[in-house]
Tab-separated table of C-alpha atoms in Angstrom:
chain	number	residue	atom	x	y	z
A	1	MET	CA	-36.855	-16.381	1.955
A	2	LYS	CA	-37.597	-15.466	-1.736
A	3	SER	CA	-35.988	-16.754	-4.662
A	4	GLN	CA	-34.412	-13.300	-5.671
A	5	ASP	CA	-32.917	-13.379	-1.757
A	6	LYS	CA	-30.930	-16.173	-2.307
A	7	LEU	CA	-27.271	-15.940	-1.697
A	8	VAL	CA	-25.537	-16.474	-5.199
A	9	PRO	CA	-21.910	-18.041	-4.988
A	10	SER	CA	-19.285	-15.519	-5.447
A	11	LEU	CA	-17.570	-16.176	-8.841
A	12	LYS	CA	-14.511	-14.551	-10.553
A	13	PHE	CA	-12.903	-14.983	-13.503
A	14	SER	CA	-9.967	-17.599	-13.437
A	15	HIS	CA	-8.745	-19.053	-16.403
A	16	VAL	CA	-9.161	-20.130	-19.931
A	17	GLY	CA	-8.365	-22.998	-21.757
A	18	LEU	CA	-7.413	-23.017	-25.573
A	19	PHE	CA	-6.675	-25.825	-27.653
A	20	ALA	CA	-3.857	-25.184	-29.864
A	21	ARG	CA	-2.375	-26.420	-33.332
A	22	ASP	CA	0.753	-25.035	-32.792
A	23	MET	CA	1.742	-24.906	-28.852
A	24	ASP	CA	5.115	-23.495	-29.247
A	25	THR	CA	3.788	-20.366	-31.566
A	26	GLN	CA	1.021	-19.844	-29.090
A	27	ALA	CA	3.175	-20.072	-25.953
A	28	ASN	CA	5.796	-17.905	-27.500
A	29	PHE	CA	2.578	-15.195	-28.222
A	30	TYR	CA	1.339	-14.824	-25.285
A	31	THR	CA	4.829	-14.510	-23.675
A	32	SER	CA	6.822	-12.138	-25.919
A	33	VAL	CA	3.930	-10.164	-27.143
A	34	LEU	CA	1.449	-9.868	-24.030
A	35	GLY	CA	4.042	-10.509	-21.398
A	36	PHE	CA	2.869	-13.787	-19.529
A	37	THR	CA	5.179	-15.944	-17.801
A	38	GLU	CA	4.885	-19.627	-18.565
A	39	THR	CA	4.534	-21.109	-15.388
A	40	ASP	CA	4.631	-24.990	-15.804
A	41	ARG	CA	4.689	-27.209	-19.183
A	42	GLY	CA	3.855	-31.138	-19.045
A	43	ASN	CA	1.974	-33.692	-20.437
A	44	LEU	CA	-1.411	-35.159	-19.287
A	45	GLN	CA	-2.759	-38.666	-19.955
A	46	VAL	CA	-6.204	-38.062	-21.674
A	47	LYS	CA	-8.603	-40.181	-23.352
A	48	GLY	CA	-7.052	-41.102	-26.725
A	49	GLY	CA	-3.549	-40.357	-25.869
A	50	VAL	CA	-1.555	-37.734	-24.273
A	51	ALA	CA	-2.168	-33.571	-24.394
A	52	ARG	CA	0.591	-31.336	-24.061
A	53	LEU	CA	-0.510	-28.446	-21.787
A	54	VAL	CA	1.359	-24.680	-21.304
A	55	PHE	CA	0.405	-22.801	-18.239
A	56	LEU	CA	0.477	-18.952	-18.518
A	57	SER	CA	-0.004	-16.412	-16.101
A	58	ARG	CA	0.841	-12.522	-15.292
A	59	ASP	CA	-0.208	-12.558	-11.637
A	60	PRO	CA	1.821	-14.003	-9.214
A	61	ASP	CA	-1.452	-15.261	-7.312
A	62	GLU	CA	-2.713	-17.210	-9.860
A	63	HIS	CA	-0.601	-20.219	-11.302
A	64	HIS	CA	-2.591	-19.974	-14.442
A	65	GLN	CA	-4.677	-17.374	-16.352
A	66	ILE	CA	-4.478	-19.257	-19.640
A	67	VAL	CA	-3.535	-22.872	-20.480
A	68	LEU	CA	-2.805	-24.110	-23.576
A	69	VAL	CA	-3.665	-27.914	-24.563
A	70	SER	CA	-2.745	-29.563	-27.705
A	71	GLY	CA	-5.103	-31.184	-30.002
A	72	ARG	CA	-6.746	-28.517	-31.674
A	73	PRO	CA	-7.986	-30.285	-35.050
A	74	PRO	CA	-6.413	-28.722	-38.234
A	75	GLU	CA	-10.220	-27.755	-39.662
A	76	ASP	CA	-11.826	-24.300	-39.716
A	77	HIS	CA	-15.171	-25.206	-38.125
A	78	PHE	CA	-17.048	-22.908	-35.215
A	79	ASN	CA	-14.897	-21.969	-32.628
A	80	VAL	CA	-16.720	-22.112	-29.287
A	81	ILE	CA	-14.562	-19.330	-27.525
A	82	ASN	CA	-16.103	-16.112	-28.725
A	83	GLN	CA	-13.299	-13.832	-26.941
A	84	ILE	CA	-10.661	-14.030	-24.261
A	85	SER	CA	-10.590	-10.663	-22.028
A	86	LEU	CA	-7.671	-9.902	-20.028
A	87	LYS	CA	-7.783	-6.685	-17.949
A	88	ALA	CA	-4.739	-4.149	-18.090
A	89	ASP	CA	-3.869	-1.983	-15.230
A	90	SER	CA	-3.802	1.124	-16.582
A	91	LEU	CA	-4.758	3.266	-19.679
A	92	GLU	CA	-1.240	3.711	-20.473
A	93	ALA	CA	-0.127	0.032	-20.280
A	94	LEU	CA	-2.945	-0.407	-22.816
A	95	GLN	CA	-1.328	2.253	-25.172
A	96	GLU	CA	1.764	0.138	-24.659
A	97	LEU	CA	0.153	-2.725	-25.639
A	98	TYR	CA	-1.399	-1.306	-28.488
A	99	ARG	CA	2.146	0.288	-29.893
A	100	GLN	CA	3.528	-3.624	-29.418
A	101	LEU	CA	0.656	-5.253	-30.925
A	102	LYS	CA	0.961	-2.781	-33.999
A	103	ALA	CA	4.647	-2.963	-34.491
A	104	LYS	CA	4.342	-6.761	-34.478
A	105	ASN	CA	1.374	-6.434	-36.996
A	106	VAL	CA	-1.044	-8.668	-35.161
A	107	ASP	CA	-4.446	-9.323	-36.850
A	108	GLU	CA	-7.572	-7.423	-36.553
A	109	LEU	CA	-6.304	-5.018	-34.166
A	110	VAL	CA	-8.749	-2.262	-33.316
A	111	ALA	CA	-9.375	0.076	-30.264
A	112	VAL	CA	-12.687	1.044	-28.966
A	113	THR	CA	-14.605	2.272	-26.481
A	114	HIS	CA	-17.544	0.901	-24.829
A	115	GLY	CA	-17.990	3.782	-22.424
A	116	ASN	CA	-17.600	1.922	-19.534
A	117	ALA	CA	-14.093	0.351	-21.030
A	118	VAL	CA	-11.579	1.090	-23.609
A	119	SER	CA	-10.469	-2.068	-25.188
A	120	LEU	CA	-8.050	-3.551	-28.123
A	121	TYR	CA	-9.348	-6.293	-29.952
A	122	CYS	CA	-7.165	-8.471	-31.986
A	123	ARG	CA	-6.356	-11.987	-33.082
A	124	ASP	CA	-3.656	-14.680	-31.508
A	125	PRO	CA	-1.805	-16.531	-34.265
A	126	GLU	CA	-4.825	-19.169	-34.095
A	127	GLY	CA	-7.529	-16.864	-34.773
A	128	ASN	CA	-8.776	-16.576	-31.006
A	129	ARG	CA	-10.439	-13.487	-30.481
A	130	LEU	CA	-8.674	-11.083	-27.848
A	131	GLU	CA	-9.733	-8.244	-25.610
A	132	LEU	CA	-7.249	-6.520	-23.748
A	133	TYR	CA	-9.044	-3.487	-21.762
A	134	VAL	CA	-9.455	-1.142	-18.885
A	135	ASP	CA	-12.218	-0.395	-17.297
A	136	THR	CA	-13.478	3.709	-17.198
A	137	PRO	CA	-14.912	5.792	-13.944
A	138	TRP	CA	-18.358	5.370	-15.870
A	139	TYR	CA	-20.967	3.329	-16.852
A	140	VAL	CA	-23.358	3.407	-20.172
A	141	SER	CA	-26.083	0.970	-21.115
A	142	GLN	CA	-24.721	-1.678	-23.217
A	143	PRO	CA	-23.939	-2.725	-25.869
A	144	CYS	CA	-21.932	0.208	-26.933
A	145	ARG	CA	-18.724	-0.029	-29.350
A	146	VAL	CA	-17.064	2.891	-30.942
A	147	GLU	CA	-13.709	3.291	-32.200
A	148	ALA	CA	-11.442	4.776	-30.034
A	149	PRO	CA	-8.623	7.291	-31.085
A	150	ILE	CA	-5.854	5.269	-28.779
A	151	ASP	CA	-3.017	7.178	-29.986
A	152	LEU	CA	-4.014	10.403	-28.338
A	153	PRO	CA	-1.956	11.265	-25.369
A	154	THR	CA	-3.404	9.461	-22.261
A	155	ASN	CA	-5.201	12.463	-20.433
A	156	GLU	CA	-6.934	13.334	-23.894
A	157	LEU	CA	-8.016	10.111	-24.757
A	158	LEU	CA	-9.582	9.879	-21.364
A	159	ALA	CA	-11.400	13.060	-21.981
A	160	TRP	CA	-12.278	12.172	-25.488
A	161	VAL	CA	-14.080	8.727	-23.548
A	162	GLU	CA	-15.890	10.839	-21.101
A	163	ARG	CA	-17.024	13.408	-23.741
A	164	HIS	CA	-18.254	10.539	-25.606
A	165	ALA	CA	-19.672	8.220	-22.578
A	166	ARG	CA	-21.486	11.276	-21.306
A	167	ALA	CA	-23.849	11.582	-24.493
A	168	LEU	CA	-24.573	8.131	-24.378
A	169	PRO	CA	-27.814	6.362	-22.684
A	170	GLY	CA	-27.223	5.413	-19.366
A	171	PHE	CA	-24.176	7.332	-18.261
A	172	LYS	CA	-23.401	7.512	-14.543
A	173	PRO	CA	-20.549	7.156	-12.294
A	174	ARG	CA	-18.718	3.623	-12.233
A	175	GLU	CA	-19.522	3.712	-8.278
A	176	GLN	CA	-23.195	4.503	-8.412
A	177	TRP	CA	-23.741	1.857	-11.031
A	178	ARG	CA	-21.871	-0.774	-9.090
A	179	ALA	CA	-23.828	0.332	-5.992
A	180	GLU	CA	-27.205	-0.442	-7.958
A	181	MET	CA	-25.620	-3.870	-9.130
A	182	ALA	CA	-24.637	-4.691	-5.215
A	183	ILE	CA	-28.179	-4.243	-4.437
A	184	ARG	CA	-29.887	-6.165	-7.698
A	185	MET	CA	-27.166	-8.989	-6.504
A	186	GLY	CA	-28.086	-9.252	-3.332
A	187	ARG	CA	-24.898	-8.150	-2.091
A	188	GLY	CA	-25.626	-4.356	-0.371
A	189	THR	CA	-28.288	-1.834	0.660
């Protein structure tokens, strides 16, 4: 068996853990602004003391998609998290999230298209970068990031994204790209 023929274990994003300075402010942001449910909260004995934990999820099949952990130091130094990406269930839902985030004056809110997705980027109360997104039916070569007119009616926004994507290198239907990737990953023919 060649090394490229090895089976690669299947992995899907499960959750992210964030150190928090202000647990209640962070938990409130994720529950009241982004619609997560607090599934559990408690303390854990850790080296050097006790950590407070808050577990959050938007999926009843997942106990937690985000866990907040006390102990983030007050100093502003390099944050090891680049972004936390959360997938919305529809373009309409993404547009509604945009309206809600804008109404709450969330920091650094911007809507973009990557050709293969429409995304909102913003910061949570402690400066962690969030990406809220939906996939499009297309693939384009990455990286690609262009501001998108998220306020358009949904059908017009999708048409705008498609016109833009069709002009980019590598454009193809997502299903074609997926089939090609499945072969490259040794999971299809």
